Each structure stands twice: as structure tokens, then as C-alpha cells.
Short mmCIF file of C-alpha atoms in Angstrom, two decimals:
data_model
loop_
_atom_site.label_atom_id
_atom_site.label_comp_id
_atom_site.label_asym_id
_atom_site.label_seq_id
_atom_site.Cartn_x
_atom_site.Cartn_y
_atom_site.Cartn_z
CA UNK A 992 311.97 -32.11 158.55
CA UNK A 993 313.09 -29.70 156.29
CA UNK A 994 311.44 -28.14 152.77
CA UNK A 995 313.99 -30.38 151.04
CA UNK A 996 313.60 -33.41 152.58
CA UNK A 997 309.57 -32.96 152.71
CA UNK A 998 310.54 -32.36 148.64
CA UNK A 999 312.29 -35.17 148.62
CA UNK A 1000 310.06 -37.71 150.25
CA UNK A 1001 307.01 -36.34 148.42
CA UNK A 1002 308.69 -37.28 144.94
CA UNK A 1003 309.80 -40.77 146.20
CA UNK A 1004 306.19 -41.27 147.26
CA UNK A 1005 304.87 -40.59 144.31
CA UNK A 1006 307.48 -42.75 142.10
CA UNK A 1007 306.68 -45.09 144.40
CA UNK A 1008 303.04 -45.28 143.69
CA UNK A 1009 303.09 -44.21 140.76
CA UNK A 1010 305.01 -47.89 140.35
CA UNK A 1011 302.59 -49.41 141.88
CA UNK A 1012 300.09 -48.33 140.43
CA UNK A 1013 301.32 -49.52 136.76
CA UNK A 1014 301.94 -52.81 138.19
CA UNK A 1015 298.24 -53.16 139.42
CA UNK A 1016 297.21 -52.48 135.74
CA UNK A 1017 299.94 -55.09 134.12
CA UNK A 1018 298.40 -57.68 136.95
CA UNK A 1019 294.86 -56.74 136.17
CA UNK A 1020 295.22 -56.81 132.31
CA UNK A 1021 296.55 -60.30 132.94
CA UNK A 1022 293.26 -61.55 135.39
CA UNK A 1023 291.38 -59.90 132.57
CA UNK A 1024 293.07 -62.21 129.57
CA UNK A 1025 292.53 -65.29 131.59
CA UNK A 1026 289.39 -64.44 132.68
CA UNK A 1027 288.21 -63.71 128.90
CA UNK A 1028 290.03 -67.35 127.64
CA UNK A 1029 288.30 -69.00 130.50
CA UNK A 1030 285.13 -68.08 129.30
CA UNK A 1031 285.59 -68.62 125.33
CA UNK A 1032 286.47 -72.08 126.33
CA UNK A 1033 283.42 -73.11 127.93
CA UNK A 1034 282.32 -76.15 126.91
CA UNK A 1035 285.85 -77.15 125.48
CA UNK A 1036 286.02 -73.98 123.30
CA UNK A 1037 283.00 -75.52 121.04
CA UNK A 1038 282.00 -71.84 120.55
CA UNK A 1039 285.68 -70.35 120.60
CA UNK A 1040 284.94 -68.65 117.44
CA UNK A 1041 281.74 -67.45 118.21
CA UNK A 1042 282.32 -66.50 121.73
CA UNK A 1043 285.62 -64.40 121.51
CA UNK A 1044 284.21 -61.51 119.39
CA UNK A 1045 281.58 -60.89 121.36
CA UNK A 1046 284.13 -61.68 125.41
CA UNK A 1047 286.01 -58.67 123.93
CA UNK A 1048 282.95 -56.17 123.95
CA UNK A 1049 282.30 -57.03 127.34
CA UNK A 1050 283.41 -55.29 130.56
CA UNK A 1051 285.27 -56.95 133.15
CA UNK A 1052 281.98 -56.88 135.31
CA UNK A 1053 279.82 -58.48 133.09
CA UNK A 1054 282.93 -61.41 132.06
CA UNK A 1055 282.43 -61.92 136.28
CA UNK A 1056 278.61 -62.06 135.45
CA UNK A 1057 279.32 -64.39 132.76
CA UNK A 1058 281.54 -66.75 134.68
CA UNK A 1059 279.23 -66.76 137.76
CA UNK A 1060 276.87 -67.86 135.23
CA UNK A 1061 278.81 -70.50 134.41
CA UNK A 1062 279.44 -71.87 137.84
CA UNK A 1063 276.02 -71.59 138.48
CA UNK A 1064 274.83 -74.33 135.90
CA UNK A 1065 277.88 -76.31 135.44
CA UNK A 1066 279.10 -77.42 139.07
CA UNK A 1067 277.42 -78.95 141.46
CA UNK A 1068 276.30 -76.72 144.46
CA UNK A 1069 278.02 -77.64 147.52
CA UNK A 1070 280.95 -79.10 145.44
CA UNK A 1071 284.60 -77.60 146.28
CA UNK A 1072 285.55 -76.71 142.44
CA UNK A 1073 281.86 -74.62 142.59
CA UNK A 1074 283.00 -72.93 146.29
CA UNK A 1075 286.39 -72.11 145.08
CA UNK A 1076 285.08 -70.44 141.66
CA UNK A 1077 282.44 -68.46 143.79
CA UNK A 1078 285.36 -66.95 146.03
CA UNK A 1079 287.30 -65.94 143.52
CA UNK A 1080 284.56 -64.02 141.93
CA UNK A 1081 283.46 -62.37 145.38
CA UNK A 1082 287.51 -61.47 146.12
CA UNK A 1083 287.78 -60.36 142.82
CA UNK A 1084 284.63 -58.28 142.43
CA UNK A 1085 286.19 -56.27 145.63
CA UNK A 1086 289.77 -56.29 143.66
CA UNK A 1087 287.55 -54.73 140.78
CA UNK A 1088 286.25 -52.29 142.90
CA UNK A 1089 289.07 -51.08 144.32
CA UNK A 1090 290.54 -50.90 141.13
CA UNK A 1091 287.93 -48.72 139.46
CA UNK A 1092 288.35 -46.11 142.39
CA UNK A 1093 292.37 -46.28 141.92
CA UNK A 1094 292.19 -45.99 138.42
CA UNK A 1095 289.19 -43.63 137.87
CA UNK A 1096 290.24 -41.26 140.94
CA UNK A 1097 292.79 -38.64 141.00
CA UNK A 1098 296.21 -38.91 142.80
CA UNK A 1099 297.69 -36.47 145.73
CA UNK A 1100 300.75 -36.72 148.00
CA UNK A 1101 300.49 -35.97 151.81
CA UNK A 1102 304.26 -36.35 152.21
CA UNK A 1103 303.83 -35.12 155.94
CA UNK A 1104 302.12 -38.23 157.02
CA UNK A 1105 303.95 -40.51 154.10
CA UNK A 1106 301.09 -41.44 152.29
CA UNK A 1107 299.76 -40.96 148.77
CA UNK A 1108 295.60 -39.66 149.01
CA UNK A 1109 293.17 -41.00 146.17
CA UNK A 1110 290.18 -38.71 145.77
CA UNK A 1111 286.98 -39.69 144.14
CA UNK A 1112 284.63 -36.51 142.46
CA UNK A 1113 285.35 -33.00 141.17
CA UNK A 1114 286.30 -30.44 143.22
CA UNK A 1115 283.47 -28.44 142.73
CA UNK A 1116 281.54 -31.65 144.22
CA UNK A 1117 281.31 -34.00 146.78
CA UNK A 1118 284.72 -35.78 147.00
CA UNK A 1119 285.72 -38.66 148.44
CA UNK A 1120 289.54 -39.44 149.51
CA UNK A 1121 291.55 -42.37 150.65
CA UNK A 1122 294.85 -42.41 152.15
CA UNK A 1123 297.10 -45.22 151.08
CA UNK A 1124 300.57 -45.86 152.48
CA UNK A 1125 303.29 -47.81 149.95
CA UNK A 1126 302.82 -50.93 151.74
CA UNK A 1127 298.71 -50.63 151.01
CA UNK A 1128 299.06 -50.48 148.05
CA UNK A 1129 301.69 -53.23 147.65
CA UNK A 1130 298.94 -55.41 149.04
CA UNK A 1131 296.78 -54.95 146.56
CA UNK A 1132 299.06 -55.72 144.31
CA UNK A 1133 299.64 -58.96 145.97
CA UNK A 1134 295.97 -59.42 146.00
CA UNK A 1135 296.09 -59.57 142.34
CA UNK A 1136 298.73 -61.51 141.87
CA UNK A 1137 297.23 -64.41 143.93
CA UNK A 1138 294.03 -63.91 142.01
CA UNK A 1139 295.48 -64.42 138.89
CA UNK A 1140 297.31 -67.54 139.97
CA UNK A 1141 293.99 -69.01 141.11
CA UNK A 1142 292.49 -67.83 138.68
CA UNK A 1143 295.02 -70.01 136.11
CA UNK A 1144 294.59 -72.66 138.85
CA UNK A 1145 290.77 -72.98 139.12
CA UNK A 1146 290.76 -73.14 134.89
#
């Protein structure tokens, strides 16, 4: 391969993901929304009013908290509706996860072996890096995009 195709495939990579990328955040702001309106209408929205200033304070960690909560004391245990609501918050605490590390880490190309490298800590630390090809991260895109939609379903 020469420079200029190495050049070449290192800046489609990293439109690529860089795509990518901004779609995970448009699908995650969306769970997010949902996830926030779920909660303020608990209980029918009785405490809509109440309830919404103090969803949008919260971090998306402690909405999950919240809504496991919820579960918790309003289905029955061993129902389907409760099983369904508690694997949607396990699948999406590890969607969260991986989130926070794409989100919060910093962003490298290894256009050699065609895949875009995520690393985790400051150089003058302990790093930690991930290697993601385009289809990778595609999937966690499609992750997301099937949580939301049972996310809209389960409410």
C-alpha cells in the first residue's frame, strides 16, 4: 500500500467513525429523553410537575437507578413486563458503559490494520486502548437503536 492510499484510508476511517460516533450520541440523547418521560410519568404523571425539574439534574445512571426502582415496587417479580424492564436496564447499563469510554476517551487511527483505536487515560499515565473496526462500531449503534425502540415499547 502506498503513503497515499494509507492517507487515504486513514481519513475515510476516521469520517467514518467520526459518523458514527455522532450517530451514537443522536441515539443516546433519544434513550435519554424517553428514559427521563418514562420516569416523570410514573404513576400517570401525578407528579409530572414535580418530578421533571428535579429528572433533569439527574445523570443517566442514576435515571437507570430510578427506573430499577420503579420496577422493583411496581411489577410483580417473576412477571414478564418486570423481566423485560430488568433487561433493558442490564443491556443498557453496558450500552452506558461503553458509551462513557467512547465518549470520554480519545480517538486514534491505525489505518494499517483498518481500525480506529479508543484510548482511555493521559499519556503520562496508565492508558487503556480499544481497537474498533467500522462495523463495531456500527453495532453499537444498532444496539442503541433497538434499545430505544424497547425502550418506547416497554413504556
Amino acid at each position: 500500500m502506498t503513503a497515499g492510499q494509507l492517507w487515504a484510508r486513514r481519513e475515510a476511517l476516521e469520517a467514518e467513525a467520526a459518523s458514527l460516533l455522532g450517530h451514537m450520541l443522536f441515539e443516546f440523547s433519544r434513550i435519554d429523553v424517553n428514559l427521563g418521560l418514562c420516569l416523570v410519568w410514573v404513576d400517570d404523571g401525578a407528579k409530572l410537575e414535580s418530578l421533571t425539574p428535579k429528572l433533569a439534574e439527574l445523570s443517566f445512571h442514576n435515571k437507570l437507578l430510578q427506573l430499577s426502582e420503579h420496577v422493583e415496587t411496581k411489577l410483580p417479580a417473576g412477571s414478564k413486563r418486570r423481566a423485560a424492564y430488568d433487561q433493558w436496564i442490564e443491556r443498557m447499563n453496558s450500552a452506558r458503559w461503553r458509551r462513557n469510554h467512547l465518549v470520554h476517551g480519545r480517538w486514534g487511527i491505525e489505518a494499517h490494520r483498518n481500525v480506529v483505536v479508543n484510548v482511555m487515560g493521559l499519556p503520562t499515565g496508565v492508558q487503556q486502548s480499544t481497537e474498533y473496526s467500522i462495523e463495531e462500531l456500527a453495532a453499537v449503534n444498532e444496539e442503541l437503536k433497538w434499545l430505544e425502540r424497547e425502550l418506547r415499547r416497554l413504556r
